[in-house]
Amino acid sequence: MNLREVIAAIKPEAVTRPDAATVPIRSVHYRAQDVVPGGLFVAIRGFTADGHDFVDRAVANGAVAVVVQKPTPGVVPVLRVPDTRKALAQIAAAFYAHPSKAIALVGITGTNGKTTVAYILESIFAAAGVSAGIIGTVNHRCGGRVWPSAHTTPESVDLQRLLAEMRTSGATHAIMEVASHGIELQRVVGCAFDVGVFTNLTQDHLDFHGDMTRYWQTKKRLFTELLPMGGKSPRAVINGDNPHGRELAREITDRMPTLTFGFDPSNAIWPHVAQNNLSGSRGTIHTPAGDLAFASPMVGRHNIENLLAAAGAALALDLPQAAIEAGLSAANGAPGRLERVPDDHGRFVYVDYAHTPDALENVLNALQEIKTRRLICVFGCGGDRDRSKRPLMGAIAARLSDLAVVTSDNPRTENPGRIIDDILPGITPVMCRAYRPAELQNGWREPGYVVLPDRREAIGLAIRLAQAGDTVLIAGKGHENYQIIGHETVPFDDGEVAALQLATMPAAIVDPMAGDAE
């Protein structure tokens, strides 16, 4: 790529040194410290630093041109644009020869369910013999290669490089979890989507977006702006049971083919559920293309909804129905999404990523519907994030569990005790009984809550209290294998901690005198 091609891709407001248009661009960077000789540096205004302050360092490292959004002197060509984030995405797509145009790209957005839908769709692709790459929260992967995931939706340069590597490896399809940050920060500009999937919208990320209206407007842009701009013939798959989904479907139906899904038979895709218990679910999915049988090991009503979303995306891509059926039944879900920790003594212990009010409510409702005895919920809330959701999550845990164990999540730079203090006003109006850990040595007989800030101790207490037939939900961190305390990231895996506790606890025996705590 040369500078003339960069200029054509971003159409800058001003260019210094236009005589240098033939200068070759060997790499693209948004961090000055990463610039190598022959590279192009794009100055991004970040949350803690401004790339414009590091232009001189980028040039010293060998940048042959820079892109800025405010007047910046320089000895190398300077291209000024209104929005360097958007320019970075446009340059990255051009630099890597627009890889998304060469593959069938599915974008999945929504507050909850993105990762699970991506894993189910990946299973369908495998059953159909489709070579696909995945870009998401847990990791990015393709053809046996796995890349770590720093962000659900990577920065645009990293995203386009991943798509290019997937194309080179022979992938014909790709699945991308499209986070609201990725849309707002222009990371997915230049991506040509074939299918957009909307799962739901509930409260999250208000520390970033400010309010639900702006959060919703950002999510909608995948369908109202990005899909139409891709130059393909896009299709949409929308949750018709979600109020925002219904609004979105009405708005875009005239612009692109749209399939709605949900439990309501008014949707294009809806299920008849024959079984839904702690062993999984099975039934029939009714679609415009015909009925699909499914028998899934995944637990809960919300996971049936995720199956519907993945089936809709597969139908929008015209995949064979036999492959869709096989993929639905073979999918085990995503790591850390209602993932069961095995126990030989009859306790049902699950780890889940639920860290929003809606996600926690969905998971607890799902377990309430199918549990056999008592339900214990271990949860906390993240620090340096939206404080308004903390009492909401407390109220949900109190209403839908028999014992709530309130603990730390990723406190980050906040005092864990302060976070818990924000949670408790949601719990106490529902659960009047406050237990001290020492009081629970011999179990508990009435619904209540206990505060135990140390997450390892909280998980241990919950498992020690669980008897055969009881269900324990450890919510908030899911697949994460770390805990962020202050500015330090320390190893911590809910699943591993729970497995160790289960292995060292004595066999859980039902106390016939205890009864259910409901």
Coordinates of C-alpha atoms in Angstrom, one line a residue, residues 196-199 223 235-253 256-271 285-289 305 307-313 315-316:
G196 CA -26.6 -9.6 11.6
V197 CA -28.1 -11.3 14.7
F198 CA -29.7 -9.3 17.6
T199 CA -30.1 -11.3 20.8
F223 CA -28.3 -3.1 11.3
R235 CA -30.0 -10.5 6.2
A236 CA -31.1 -9.9 9.8
V237 CA -32.1 -12.4 12.6
I238 CA -33.9 -10.6 15.4
N239 CA -35.2 -11.6 18.8
G240 CA -38.9 -10.9 18.3
D241 CA -39.7 -11.5 22.0
N242 CA -37.5 -8.6 23.1
P243 CA -39.2 -5.2 22.9
H244 CA -36.1 -3.6 21.3
G245 CA -36.0 -6.5 18.9
R246 CA -39.5 -5.9 17.8
E247 CA -38.8 -2.2 17.3
L248 CA -35.7 -3.1 15.3
A249 CA -37.5 -5.6 13.1
R250 CA -40.2 -3.1 12.2
E251 CA -37.6 -0.5 11.3
I252 CA -35.4 -2.7 9.0
T253 CA -37.9 -5.2 7.4
M256 CA -33.4 -6.4 4.2
P257 CA -34.8 -9.9 4.6
T258 CA -35.5 -10.4 8.3
L259 CA -36.2 -13.5 10.4
T260 CA -37.6 -13.1 13.9
F261 CA -37.1 -15.7 16.6
G262 CA -38.6 -16.3 20.1
F263 CA -41.0 -18.5 22.1
D264 CA -44.0 -16.6 20.8
P265 CA -45.5 -18.5 17.8
S266 CA -45.9 -15.1 16.0
N267 CA -42.1 -15.3 15.3
A268 CA -40.8 -16.8 12.1
I269 CA -38.7 -19.2 14.2
W270 CA -40.2 -20.6 17.5
P271 CA -39.9 -23.8 19.5
I285 CA -37.9 -25.6 16.2
H286 CA -40.5 -24.4 13.7
T287 CA -39.0 -22.4 10.8
P288 CA -40.2 -21.1 7.4
A289 CA -37.9 -23.7 5.8
E305 CA -33.5 -18.9 22.8
L307 CA -30.4 -22.2 19.9
L308 CA -33.2 -20.3 18.0
A309 CA -30.8 -17.4 17.2
A310 CA -28.1 -19.7 15.9
A311 CA -30.6 -21.7 13.8
G312 CA -31.9 -18.4 12.4
A313 CA -28.4 -17.3 11.4
L315 CA -31.0 -20.5 7.8
A316 CA -30.1 -17.0 6.7

